[in-house]
Amino acid sequence: MPRDRPRLLDEEIERLAKWIQGGGVWPDDGWRPEVHWAHRVPVLPELPEVEHPSTCRTPIDLFVRARLEQASLSPNPETAPANLLRRLYLDLIGLPPSVEELERFLATLGPKSWSLKVDELLASPRFGEKWARHWLDLARYADSEGYQRDELRFIWPYRDWVIAALNADLPFDQFTVEQLAGDLLPDASTSQRVASGFHRNTPVNLEAGTDPAADYHKQIVDRVGTTGSVWLGMTVACAQCHDHKYDPISTREYYQLFAFFNQEPFETRQKGSAMGSSGMVYIGPDLVVPDDPARERRRRLWQARKASMVSGLKTYLDPLWDGFKADEAAAATSLGKRLRRDSKKRTPADYLAVGRAFLKEDSRFQRQLARIEQADRALECYPLKRTRIMSDLKETRKTHVLRRGDPESLGVEVKPGTPGALHPYLEEYPLNRLGLARWLVSKENPLVARVVVNRLWAELFGRGLVETLDDFGRQGERPSHPELLDWLAVTLMEQDQWSIKAMLRRIVRSAVYRQSVVERGEGMTIDPNNRLLWRHPGHRLSAELIRDVQLSVAGLLSETMGGAPAYPWQPDGVWRSSAGAGPMHYDVAMGEGAYRRGVYTVWRRSAHYPSFANFDAPDRGACTVTRGRSNTPLQALTLMNDAVYVEAATAFARRIQSRSETTLAAKLNWAFRAMLSRDPTSREAGLLEAAYEEELALSNRADDAWFNVATILMNLHEAINRN
């Protein structure tokens, strides 16, 4: 009723009640509530006119320049070429340029040199390794199950698929379809089925006493929420218990989305027969994927050897079987079940169990048993590569609205469907995950393209045009440059045909990307938060990139791509800090396995890599759209004392010391370029020389003095930031 006005008449209340019960449709000639900006299909806006168009390299710059002129602000000048090159390398491949690459670039500066360098880096296999980190956070990828037990799982072929797909520039619409429904595509390839592992990254509870049905429900809730965050930028999970309080998503619509994912088999079962008697085991669908040809040959060789030995064992034991079966004591145990089997149904396990029970003193059997056990140990070194995939049940499982989100309180039955406030679900779309994926990447979807380009922008600029990357709803922030956001979204779909590399190429060629980060009084007064982009916003590198950069500068970084997770050094006891029953021993990798890129580091949810955790990497127990960027003393202590960084500093010191330059100043200049891609100022050079001389005087050891220099350079603010 109107505030501070007379109450409504009874007939007016009755009329309103009937209108609400009838669906509450606004009359065509009446007032309608404004459609939220993010729910309007983006259209290509006209390019704005600006006072200084010659300073604009791309249409992106026109939109930014127009906003700056409205605020009487001018943009920063372009940053120095050396710094610009370092920025580009870190953004596109996550590694710094070598001194040689920097010098070649500076020596060949010309009208086309920037574009050529952009194309070179986009084509690098290191591109996928860098950009996969961002996507794996969204996919909540981890190498363990999660929860307290937190056993390791085998799903890293999905991680390798993401890297390969990004390197191949798989169009984002197809990238989406294969991950949400690759298993449902006609004649799905192995690669497409591996891609469907996106929603198998959900945590699974293997703790004893877990109810498989209850855990399955949690998994579906996770999949619905993750889908909403990743593709729609909407907090759909808020509608699980009640209609969304701010955005147009009802509880019914939430469970219609739920129905798309409610067609999977249960993923766990009890190990024992009684509830709570033991832990759980994973029984969800998986897929054998191709292995390295050499490993596959070795596995088949050992399998053939074992099969031959088991066949010989069968020949030896079959004539003795009736005698074993006559043993009344054995017949009364579980062994009796094996003894009663017909010879055609006996398994290798039967022969081994019976032989171990009856032939403990038989030298022939014991020799054969030892050979079989040797083969088993060898086969453990060559396990089949199986990865988890999605796979729907043959029969449709019913889905109900759950009153207040309670799985025990069933409401009305619902069919798969999508929020009515968004674009329609076409009849041509099947009512399964494949149809949902097609609906998501429809060009009529007002959200997906905006959400995607906003995340790309945030990865390059530190924050998005919409600051709330995971909330494009009414509680989220409005875009700082709405016309630019729509231009990028439409261009991604139409002109670039969903090519992520094409969109990144557009952004890094712009003048706004190439600005310096210098803070100016005028800008800080008018726009202190830099929402108008009058300067380039620098930001700290992600946890994985900090380690990658330091290993690269040290000359230690491995270029090996893909494969099983890496186990680099970490402090003792961290792996055992988990209270679960998963693997308690952490086997540190030897050789190059200790120096692989961070994207390959084993990710255990209950004890993820500690130096990554110190630099704000999530445990990936849930979808993470935005990582925090904290600044703590623990980070400085990590860089100074963590064995990985100490080893990197030691190796970097050896590189500096072994340089052919004959003077101290020349060696220091090379080291500065290697770490920061620029020459030191005279003051910086003087401080480094003093640090070198002081340590040399104390220890009388040149290697200690160079270690001191390397440590200083690797711990600079500029070394772990992208400016």
XYZ file of C-alpha atoms in Angstrom:
723
model
C 0.000 0.000 0.000
C 1.204 3.587 -0.562
C 3.348 4.852 2.277
C 1.717 7.581 4.442
C -1.460 7.350 2.374
C -4.906 5.900 3.142
C -5.172 2.109 3.093
C -6.506 0.454 -0.034
C -10.177 -0.358 -0.262
C -11.202 -3.992 0.141
C -12.312 -4.198 -3.495
C -8.943 -2.781 -4.589
C -7.104 -5.382 -2.524
C -9.300 -8.120 -3.981
C -8.622 -6.852 -7.490
C -4.851 -6.882 -6.878
C -5.017 -10.375 -5.390
C -6.847 -11.711 -8.456
C -4.319 -10.008 -10.718
C -1.382 -11.603 -8.864
C -3.045 -15.032 -8.892
C -3.590 -14.654 -12.632
C 0.102 -14.174 -13.299
C 0.497 -10.479 -12.647
C 0.923 -9.497 -16.327
C 1.387 -5.782 -16.857
C -1.097 -4.271 -19.346
C 0.422 -3.220 -22.665
C -0.479 0.390 -22.072
C 0.626 0.473 -18.449
C 3.904 1.191 -16.681
C 6.495 -1.585 -16.846
C 9.544 -2.004 -14.600
C 12.831 -1.204 -16.324
C 14.646 -4.233 -17.739
C 18.022 -4.587 -16.062
C 20.863 -3.487 -18.345
C 22.526 -6.928 -18.323
C 19.287 -8.605 -19.464
C 19.014 -6.577 -22.665
C 20.549 -8.243 -25.721
C 23.689 -6.229 -26.581
C 23.664 -4.325 -29.867
C 26.682 -2.857 -31.613
C 26.866 0.783 -30.497
C 28.003 3.576 -32.776
C 31.588 4.653 -32.308
C 31.746 7.897 -30.324
C 33.310 11.073 -31.665
C 36.293 12.409 -29.730
C 38.335 15.594 -29.840
C 41.631 13.822 -30.489
C 40.927 10.773 -32.685
C 44.553 10.590 -33.813
C 45.530 9.340 -30.342
C 43.191 6.350 -30.679
C 44.584 3.155 -32.170
C 41.378 1.054 -32.084
C 37.627 1.496 -31.489
C 38.304 0.504 -27.886
C 40.237 3.741 -27.445
C 37.368 5.828 -28.804
C 35.023 4.609 -26.078
C 37.609 5.161 -23.339
C 38.681 8.555 -24.703
C 35.075 9.756 -24.904
C 34.524 9.026 -21.193
C 37.797 10.746 -20.300
C 36.857 13.864 -22.251
C 33.526 14.013 -20.460
C 35.485 14.122 -17.190
C 38.056 16.621 -18.560
C 40.834 14.040 -18.240
C 43.607 13.079 -20.635
C 45.116 9.596 -20.881
C 48.643 8.719 -19.831
C 51.283 8.508 -22.552
C 52.457 5.133 -23.798
C 54.832 3.289 -21.483
C 58.422 2.576 -22.471
C 58.838 -0.132 -25.164
C 60.801 -2.417 -22.827
C 58.144 -2.277 -20.131
C 55.424 -2.735 -22.729
C 57.102 -5.896 -23.985
C 57.343 -7.328 -20.452
C 53.668 -6.508 -19.891
C 52.684 -8.305 -23.094
C 54.779 -11.407 -22.329
C 53.374 -11.727 -18.820
C 49.802 -11.199 -20.003
C 49.833 -13.578 -22.961
C 52.207 -16.381 -21.929
C 52.839 -15.704 -18.245
C 56.631 -15.553 -18.616
C 59.058 -12.624 -18.978
C 61.016 -12.003 -22.173
C 64.616 -13.133 -22.135
C 67.303 -10.467 -22.403
C 67.938 -11.619 -25.974
C 64.255 -11.330 -26.916
C 64.110 -7.876 -25.336
C 67.176 -6.667 -27.218
C 65.897 -8.009 -30.555
C 62.561 -6.276 -30.039
C 64.160 -2.947 -29.146
C 66.530 -3.187 -32.117
C 63.719 -3.762 -34.629
C 61.073 -1.304 -33.449
C 58.819 -0.340 -36.325
C 55.183 0.121 -37.373
C 54.533 -3.632 -37.483
C 56.802 -4.885 -34.704
C 54.094 -4.802 -32.016
C 51.525 -6.681 -34.085
C 54.091 -9.283 -35.079
C 55.092 -9.819 -31.454
C 51.438 -10.134 -30.401
C 50.823 -12.791 -33.044
C 54.008 -14.630 -32.074
C 52.981 -14.866 -28.429
C 49.392 -15.831 -29.203
C 50.777 -18.730 -31.261
C 53.096 -19.882 -28.464
C 52.235 -23.167 -26.692
C 52.918 -21.258 -23.458
C 49.713 -19.249 -24.137
C 47.446 -22.131 -23.157
C 49.452 -22.830 -20.010
C 49.025 -19.241 -18.850
C 45.342 -18.783 -19.663
C 44.343 -22.236 -18.402
C 45.050 -21.091 -14.831
C 42.204 -18.618 -15.062
C 39.782 -21.198 -16.450
C 40.799 -23.931 -13.987
C 39.788 -21.628 -11.126
C 36.343 -21.345 -12.703
C 36.179 -25.097 -13.284
C 37.261 -25.746 -9.627
C 39.837 -28.153 -11.045
C 41.799 -30.141 -8.466
C 43.668 -33.425 -8.260
C 41.800 -34.555 -5.144
C 38.231 -35.283 -4.059
C 37.864 -32.609 -1.386
C 36.226 -32.815 2.046
C 38.038 -34.454 4.941
C 39.141 -37.683 3.262
C 40.466 -35.814 0.226
C 41.896 -38.759 -1.697
C 43.672 -38.064 -4.968
C 41.637 -38.369 -8.155
C 42.631 -38.922 -11.783
C 41.302 -36.092 -13.937
C 44.370 -34.267 -15.235
C 43.567 -35.148 -18.894
C 40.787 -32.541 -18.531
C 43.410 -29.947 -17.517
C 45.483 -30.862 -20.568
C 42.375 -30.578 -22.742
C 41.836 -27.001 -21.544
C 45.435 -26.055 -22.371
C 45.205 -27.654 -25.826
C 41.814 -26.056 -26.551
C 43.103 -22.600 -25.630
C 46.219 -23.055 -27.750
C 44.076 -24.175 -30.691
C 41.786 -21.160 -30.131
C 38.712 -23.377 -30.002
C 35.824 -20.889 -30.436
C 34.272 -20.124 -27.063
C 30.830 -21.374 -28.102
C 32.304 -24.775 -28.986
C 34.573 -24.573 -25.916
C 31.355 -24.245 -23.903
C 29.393 -26.999 -25.645
C 32.156 -29.575 -25.327
C 32.651 -28.915 -21.613
C 28.984 -28.909 -20.686
C 27.881 -31.687 -23.012
C 30.767 -33.169 -24.986
C 29.545 -36.659 -24.103
C 26.131 -35.920 -25.657
C 27.432 -34.779 -29.041
C 26.699 -37.155 -31.946
C 29.659 -39.516 -32.439
C 31.491 -37.738 -29.618
C 35.270 -38.005 -29.933
C 37.534 -38.963 -27.051
C 38.617 -35.325 -26.784
C 35.012 -34.101 -26.522
C 34.190 -36.666 -23.865
C 37.293 -35.669 -21.905
C 36.115 -32.049 -22.124
C 32.870 -32.982 -20.358
C 34.996 -33.491 -17.260
C 34.327 -29.802 -16.489
C 31.451 -30.783 -14.219
C 33.272 -33.833 -12.856
C 35.584 -31.424 -11.039
C 32.902 -31.136 -8.359
C 34.130 -32.220 -4.891
C 33.078 -35.739 -3.876
C 32.701 -36.831 -0.248
C 34.357 -40.209 0.381
C 34.149 -40.009 4.168
C 32.718 -43.086 5.894
C 29.019 -42.815 6.581
C 28.303 -40.396 3.737
C 24.889 -40.817 2.159
C 25.482 -41.168 -1.629
C 22.109 -39.568 -2.410
C 22.797 -36.563 -0.188
C 26.257 -36.111 -1.665
C 24.829 -36.413 -5.173
C 22.400 -33.593 -4.350
C 25.307 -31.374 -3.241
C 27.112 -32.132 -6.496
C 24.128 -31.014 -8.588
C 23.777 -27.841 -6.509
C 27.449 -27.139 -7.191
C 26.999 -27.703 -10.932
C 24.013 -25.376 -11.175
C 25.759 -22.629 -9.201
C 28.987 -22.988 -11.161
C 27.168 -22.842 -14.499
C 25.409 -19.663 -13.408
C 28.630 -18.014 -12.240
C 30.794 -19.029 -15.212
C 28.418 -18.366 -18.108
C 25.674 -16.069 -16.828
C 27.478 -14.028 -14.208
C 24.441 -14.563 -11.989
C 24.078 -15.771 -8.427
C 21.496 -18.400 -9.359
C 22.268 -20.403 -6.210
C 20.365 -17.743 -4.218
C 17.138 -19.186 -5.627
C 17.744 -22.662 -4.205
C 15.550 -22.057 -1.146
C 13.398 -19.091 -2.211
C 12.800 -16.823 -5.165
C 15.868 -14.678 -5.788
C 15.479 -11.480 -3.791
C 17.111 -9.225 -6.377
C 17.262 -10.934 -9.763
C 14.457 -12.447 -11.879
C 15.073 -16.103 -10.987
C 12.364 -18.027 -9.186
C 12.849 -21.159 -7.126
C 10.939 -23.065 -9.779
C 13.336 -21.832 -12.458
C 16.281 -22.825 -10.279
C 15.036 -26.414 -10.159
C 14.355 -26.334 -13.880
C 18.067 -25.655 -14.315
C 18.726 -28.337 -11.692
C 16.823 -30.817 -13.873
C 19.404 -30.525 -16.671
C 22.078 -31.938 -14.339
C 19.879 -34.326 -12.368
C 20.356 -37.114 -14.899
C 23.720 -38.440 -13.711
C 24.375 -41.751 -11.952
C 25.391 -41.635 -8.303
C 29.135 -41.143 -8.038
C 29.841 -43.022 -4.795
C 28.925 -46.136 -2.855
C 29.883 -47.662 0.476
C 32.879 -50.003 0.458
C 31.152 -52.273 2.988
C 27.620 -53.599 3.145
C 26.481 -51.681 6.240
C 25.906 -47.935 6.273
C 28.795 -46.211 8.008
C 30.878 -49.364 8.157
C 33.624 -48.071 5.913
C 34.657 -45.315 3.572
C 33.243 -44.579 0.148
C 34.551 -45.353 -3.328
C 34.025 -43.412 -6.544
C 31.853 -45.281 -9.056
C 31.020 -42.466 -11.468
C 31.652 -42.692 -15.207
C 35.180 -42.418 -16.524
C 37.053 -42.945 -19.767
C 40.336 -44.600 -20.746
C 42.359 -42.059 -22.696
C 45.344 -42.626 -24.981
C 48.725 -42.888 -23.317
C 52.233 -42.137 -24.511
C 53.053 -44.831 -27.151
C 56.209 -45.957 -25.344
C 54.368 -46.329 -22.035
C 51.556 -48.168 -23.776
C 54.027 -50.671 -25.302
C 55.581 -51.357 -21.892
C 52.170 -51.845 -20.278
C 51.089 -54.307 -22.962
C 54.385 -56.194 -22.664
C 53.936 -56.691 -18.912
C 50.256 -57.543 -19.372
C 51.219 -60.239 -21.893
C 53.889 -61.605 -19.544
C 51.457 -61.759 -16.656
C 48.766 -63.410 -18.790
C 51.247 -66.066 -19.868
C 52.323 -66.732 -16.280
C 48.718 -66.923 -15.037
C 47.941 -69.366 -17.848
C 50.813 -71.569 -16.682
C 49.533 -71.322 -13.122
C 46.077 -72.483 -14.277
C 47.618 -75.496 -16.027
C 49.518 -76.402 -12.867
C 46.636 -75.949 -10.381
C 43.619 -77.361 -12.238
C 44.660 -81.033 -11.724
C 45.109 -80.330 -7.988
C 41.782 -78.518 -7.595
C 39.605 -81.446 -6.478
C 42.098 -82.237 -3.729
C 41.972 -78.646 -2.490
C 38.177 -78.685 -2.579
C 38.063 -81.713 -0.293
C 39.660 -79.707 2.527
C 36.721 -79.197 4.899
C 38.436 -76.435 6.884
C 39.049 -74.394 3.759
C 35.551 -75.051 2.453
C 34.089 -73.415 5.555
C 35.861 -70.090 4.834
C 35.481 -67.502 2.083
C 38.029 -69.562 0.156
C 35.352 -72.211 -0.245
C 33.402 -69.931 -2.571
C 36.409 -69.859 -4.920
C 36.962 -73.649 -4.641
C 33.405 -74.431 -5.724
C 33.705 -72.520 -9.010
C 33.743 -74.443 -12.276
C 37.092 -74.402 -14.083
C 35.661 -72.236 -16.884
C 34.629 -69.521 -14.395
C 37.805 -69.393 -12.307
C 39.628 -66.041 -12.351
C 43.349 -65.292 -11.943
C 42.518 -64.039 -8.442
C 40.994 -67.436 -7.635
C 44.161 -69.292 -8.645
C 46.392 -66.923 -6.690
C 44.242 -67.117 -3.536
C 44.000 -70.890 -3.620
C 47.697 -71.339 -4.392
C 48.706 -69.039 -1.549
C 46.504 -71.047 0.836
C 47.591 -74.553 -0.146
C 51.046 -74.287 -1.747
C 53.085 -72.287 0.763
C 55.890 -74.856 0.594
C 55.636 -75.570 -3.146
C 58.779 -74.065 -4.724
C 57.372 -74.169 -8.271
C 54.255 -72.232 -7.298
C 56.233 -69.747 -5.193
C 58.624 -68.995 -8.093
C 55.685 -68.382 -10.421
C 53.949 -66.289 -7.769
C 57.065 -64.126 -7.380
C 57.160 -63.522 -11.148
C 53.471 -62.553 -11.215
C 53.964 -60.169 -8.289
C 56.909 -58.627 -10.137
C 54.659 -58.085 -13.144
C 52.018 -56.487 -10.906
C 54.598 -54.083 -9.488
C 55.727 -53.189 -13.002
C 52.134 -52.596 -14.130
C 51.645 -50.220 -11.200
C 54.183 -47.973 -12.930
C 52.052 -47.925 -16.086
C 48.455 -47.483 -14.930
C 45.711 -46.952 -17.469
C 44.958 -43.278 -17.899
C 41.306 -42.875 -16.953
C 39.632 -39.520 -16.631
C 36.210 -38.628 -15.272
C 33.506 -37.652 -17.729
C 29.794 -36.877 -17.709
C 27.274 -39.512 -18.778
C 23.495 -39.293 -18.473
C 21.261 -42.115 -17.309
C 19.216 -43.918 -19.935
C 15.999 -43.310 -18.010
C 14.992 -39.760 -17.092
C 15.177 -38.979 -13.393
C 12.322 -36.833 -12.087
C 13.109 -33.431 -10.593
C 10.982 -31.628 -8.019
C 11.066 -28.195 -6.494
C 12.540 -28.684 -3.027
C 10.729 -26.671 -0.404
C 13.296 -24.351 1.220
C 15.992 -26.396 -0.530
C 15.325 -29.495 1.584
C 15.888 -32.709 -0.438
C 13.433 -34.481 1.879
C 10.599 -32.013 1.151
C 9.460 -32.543 -2.432
C 7.299 -29.950 -4.146
C 5.878 -29.915 -7.664
C 7.634 -31.812 -10.423
C 9.470 -29.678 -13.004
C 11.015 -30.286 -16.407
C 14.337 -28.853 -17.608
C 14.020 -25.150 -18.380
C 15.734 -21.761 -18.218
C 14.924 -18.402 -16.572
C 12.042 -16.669 -18.317
C 13.663 -13.238 -17.948
C 16.353 -14.278 -20.431
C 16.057 -15.349 -24.061
C 13.696 -18.214 -24.991
C 14.673 -21.877 -25.006
C 14.022 -22.903 -28.616
C 12.118 -26.052 -29.529
C 15.116 -27.246 -31.523
C 17.175 -27.527 -28.336
C 16.968 -30.964 -26.700
C 15.953 -30.993 -23.030
C 19.371 -32.056 -21.790
C 22.800 -30.565 -21.119
C 23.479 -30.251 -24.845
C 20.379 -28.140 -25.270
C 21.356 -26.021 -22.273
C 24.813 -25.438 -23.755
C 23.272 -24.402 -27.099
C 20.951 -22.019 -25.251
C 23.836 -20.504 -23.306
C 25.918 -19.631 -26.378
C 22.988 -18.357 -28.412
C 23.668 -14.872 -29.761
C 20.328 -13.907 -28.222
C 21.733 -14.552 -24.751
C 22.265 -11.093 -23.220
C 24.807 -12.279 -20.664
C 27.396 -14.798 -21.869
C 29.385 -12.636 -24.294
C 29.412 -9.735 -21.831
C 30.545 -12.000 -19.016
C 33.342 -13.520 -21.130
C 34.826 -10.273 -22.455
C 34.606 -8.749 -18.985
C 36.718 -11.594 -17.558
C 39.260 -11.206 -20.376
C 39.445 -7.496 -19.643
C 39.930 -8.171 -15.929
C 42.773 -10.592 -16.631
C 44.591 -7.880 -18.595
C 43.697 -4.825 -16.515
C 43.376 -6.271 -13.021
C 39.628 -5.633 -12.809
C 36.703 -5.754 -15.184
C 34.609 -3.078 -16.837
C 32.045 -4.596 -14.470
C 33.941 -4.967 -11.193
C 31.703 -7.767 -9.884
C 32.832 -10.428 -12.348
C 30.459 -13.026 -10.916
C 27.419 -10.797 -10.430
C 25.819 -9.010 -13.361
C 22.591 -8.777 -11.365
C 20.980 -5.857 -9.608
C 23.318 -6.201 -6.627
C 26.387 -6.102 -8.875
C 28.234 -3.032 -10.103
C 27.200 -1.236 -13.260
C 29.808 -1.180 -16.046
C 32.204 1.744 -16.090
C 32.005 1.801 -19.914
C 28.671 0.187 -20.911
C 28.963 0.984 -24.624
C 32.491 -0.453 -24.748
C 31.314 -3.616 -22.965
C 28.554 -4.111 -25.528
C 30.880 -3.353 -28.434
C 33.319 -5.997 -27.185
C 30.520 -8.527 -26.603
C 28.957 -8.132 -30.052
C 32.362 -8.086 -31.741
C 33.344 -11.326 -29.986
C 30.211 -13.061 -31.278
C 29.902 -11.534 -34.736
C 33.231 -10.391 -36.128
C 35.553 -12.631 -34.129
C 33.254 -15.680 -34.229
C 33.887 -16.366 -30.526
C 37.687 -16.370 -30.964
C 39.339 -15.590 -27.628
C 42.695 -14.935 -29.278
C 41.137 -12.461 -31.725
C 39.562 -10.548 -28.841
C 42.803 -10.492 -26.860
C 44.604 -9.279 -29.972
C 42.177 -6.354 -30.226
C 42.628 -5.351 -26.605
C 46.438 -5.509 -26.446
C 46.734 -3.477 -29.661
C 44.756 -0.612 -28.133
C 46.282 2.604 -26.820
C 44.561 2.160 -23.459
C 46.424 -1.119 -22.952
C 49.745 0.524 -23.840
C 49.500 3.415 -21.358
C 51.959 3.887 -18.539
C 50.951 3.182 -14.936
C 52.237 6.517 -13.643
C 49.881 8.274 -11.212
C 49.215 11.938 -12.009
C 47.806 14.549 -9.672
C 45.013 15.538 -12.046
C 43.833 11.986 -12.514
C 44.138 11.094 -8.845
C 41.990 14.091 -7.936
C 39.190 13.509 -10.455
C 39.242 9.705 -10.698
C 41.374 8.258 -7.869
C 40.172 4.688 -8.485
C 41.021 4.895 -12.199
C 37.598 3.650 -13.267
C 37.867 5.836 -16.386
C 41.188 4.206 -17.342
C 43.285 7.363 -17.634
C 46.296 5.207 -16.757
C 47.110 1.535 -17.078
C 46.364 -0.249 -13.794
C 49.244 -2.467 -12.750
C 48.619 -5.488 -10.567
C 50.440 -8.301 -8.782
C 51.058 -11.528 -10.633
C 49.080 -14.625 -9.715
C 50.680 -17.179 -7.409
C 51.613 -19.589 -10.204
C 53.104 -16.838 -12.359
C 55.311 -15.503 -9.559
C 56.942 -18.940 -9.308
C 57.054 -19.426 -13.097
C 58.756 -16.064 -13.612
C 61.427 -16.691 -11.005
C 62.184 -20.193 -12.299
C 62.348 -18.809 -15.835
C 64.791 -16.027 -14.929
C 66.846 -18.579 -12.992
C 67.084 -20.782 -16.079
C 65.384 -23.693 -14.300
C 61.863 -23.731 -15.761
C 60.898 -26.939 -17.563
C 59.160 -26.666 -20.934
C 57.561 -30.126 -20.704
C 53.836 -29.836 -21.328
C 50.958 -31.930 -20.024
C 50.883 -35.180 -18.129
C 50.522 -36.211 -14.526
C 50.671 -33.563 -11.768
C 54.071 -32.316 -10.675
C 55.282 -32.556 -7.080
C 57.758 -29.697 -6.547
C 59.425 -29.116 -3.187
C 57.219 -27.925 -0.337
C 57.825 -27.697 3.434
C 57.678 -30.935 5.417
C 54.409 -31.721 7.126
C 52.112 -29.656 4.917
C 50.824 -32.681 3.032
C 50.108 -34.472 6.318
C 48.233 -31.491 7.739
C 45.084 -32.897 6.180
C 43.105 -34.957 8.680
C 41.753 -37.169 5.937
C 42.690 -40.681 4.901
C 44.186 -39.739 1.568
C 47.871 -40.225 0.709
C 49.958 -38.963 3.611
C 53.384 -38.990 1.952
C 54.461 -36.312 -0.510
C 57.102 -37.594 -2.941
C 59.104 -34.588 -4.106
C 59.862 -34.718 -7.812
C 63.451 -35.119 -8.930
C 65.028 -33.468 -11.956
C 62.926 -31.329 -14.262
C 59.730 -32.528 -12.620
C 60.497 -30.133 -9.778
C 60.575 -27.168 -12.168
C 57.413 -27.546 -14.219
C 55.007 -24.618 -14.633
C 52.612 -23.906 -11.796
C 49.583 -25.006 -13.813
C 50.876 -28.592 -13.503
C 51.502 -28.533 -9.733
C 49.423 -31.135 -7.877
C 46.323 -29.465 -6.435
C 45.104 -31.158 -3.265
C 42.140 -29.293 -1.862
C 42.898 -29.858 1.825
C 46.591 -28.992 1.449
C 47.172 -27.110 -1.781
C 50.676 -25.935 -2.576
C 51.615 -23.650 0.351
C 53.453 -20.903 -1.533
C 50.460 -20.646 -3.886
C 48.125 -20.433 -0.905
C 50.259 -17.619 0.538
C 49.714 -15.676 -2.674
C 45.925 -16.090 -2.618
C 45.448 -19.163 -4.805
C 42.107 -20.807 -3.860
C 41.776 -24.405 -2.697
C 39.297 -24.894 -5.568
C 36.677 -26.455 -3.369
C 34.241 -24.285 -5.315
C 34.167 -22.154 -8.467
C 36.399 -19.098 -8.027
C 35.671 -16.218 -10.407
C 37.928 -13.620 -8.764
C 41.074 -14.305 -6.753
C 41.893 -11.925 -3.957
C 45.154 -9.972 -3.989
C 46.411 -9.560 -0.457
C 49.682 -8.037 0.695
C 51.050 -9.774 3.789
C 54.401 -10.262 5.544
C 54.029 -13.990 4.942
C 54.444 -13.365 1.213
C 57.773 -11.612 1.760
C 58.903 -14.453 4.015
C 57.922 -16.962 1.323
C 59.988 -15.224 -1.349
C 62.964 -14.942 0.989
C 62.919 -18.398 2.568
C 60.881 -20.931 0.597
C 63.346 -23.506 -0.763
C 62.023 -23.112 -4.326
C 62.772 -19.386 -4.333
C 66.107 -19.838 -2.568
C 67.106 -22.385 -5.201
C 65.929 -20.041 -7.957
C 68.005 -17.206 -6.496
C 71.024 -19.509 -6.304
C 70.637 -20.523 -9.953
C 70.062 -16.906 -11.021
C 73.237 -15.909 -9.163
C 75.194 -18.565 -11.086
C 73.792 -17.212 -14.366
C 74.894 -13.685 -13.506
C 78.321 -14.772 -12.332
C 78.952 -16.846 -15.455
C 78.149 -14.017 -17.853
C 80.890 -12.999 -20.252
C 80.675 -9.334 -19.272
C 83.895 -8.337 -17.549
C 82.769 -5.463 -15.330
C 80.580 -5.514 -12.262
C 78.357 -2.797 -13.691
C 77.761 -4.762 -16.912
C 76.847 -7.933 -15.043
C 74.443 -6.021 -12.803
C 72.870 -4.360 -15.835
C 72.279 -7.769 -17.461
C 70.754 -9.135 -14.250
C 68.434 -6.155 -13.987
C 67.292 -6.638 -17.570
C 66.750 -10.363 -17.029
C 64.543 -9.770 -13.989
C 62.728 -6.524 -14.855
C 63.235 -6.055 -18.619
C 64.823 -2.621 -18.166
C 68.100 -0.968 -17.274
C 68.621 0.179 -13.693
C 68.700 3.849 -12.820
C 72.003 5.205 -11.571
C 70.709 5.082 -7.991
C 69.499 1.469 -8.374
C 72.817 0.442 -9.893
C 74.680 2.088 -7.033
C 72.611 0.302 -4.398
C 73.172 -3.080 -6.069
C 76.900 -2.486 -6.354
C 77.017 -1.563 -2.668
C 75.074 -4.718 -1.732
C 77.478 -6.844 -3.769
C 80.600 -5.244 -2.286
C 79.262 -5.442 1.264
C 78.501 -9.164 1.046
C 81.813 -9.849 -0.685
C 83.653 -8.091 2.139
C 81.762 -10.116 4.771
C 82.039 -13.572 3.243
C 84.953 -13.192 0.851
C 82.940 -15.366 -1.558
C 81.765 -14.055 -4.937
C 78.981 -16.649 -5.163
C 77.524 -15.376 -1.867
C 77.719 -11.821 -3.120
C 75.901 -12.700 -6.349
C 73.310 -14.658 -4.374
C 72.691 -11.488 -2.370
C 72.165 -9.501 -5.585
C 69.883 -12.159 -7.087
C 67.781 -12.319 -3.917
C 67.364 -8.545 -3.875
C 66.232 -8.455 -7.513
C 63.827 -11.363 -7.119
C 62.206 -9.772 -4.087
C 61.568 -6.349 -5.583
C 57.958 -5.188 -5.746
C 58.418 -4.752 -9.490
C 59.538 -8.367 -9.873
C 56.224 -9.828 -8.734
C 54.017 -7.162 -10.282
C 52.924 -6.491 -13.830
C 53.161 -2.748 -14.595
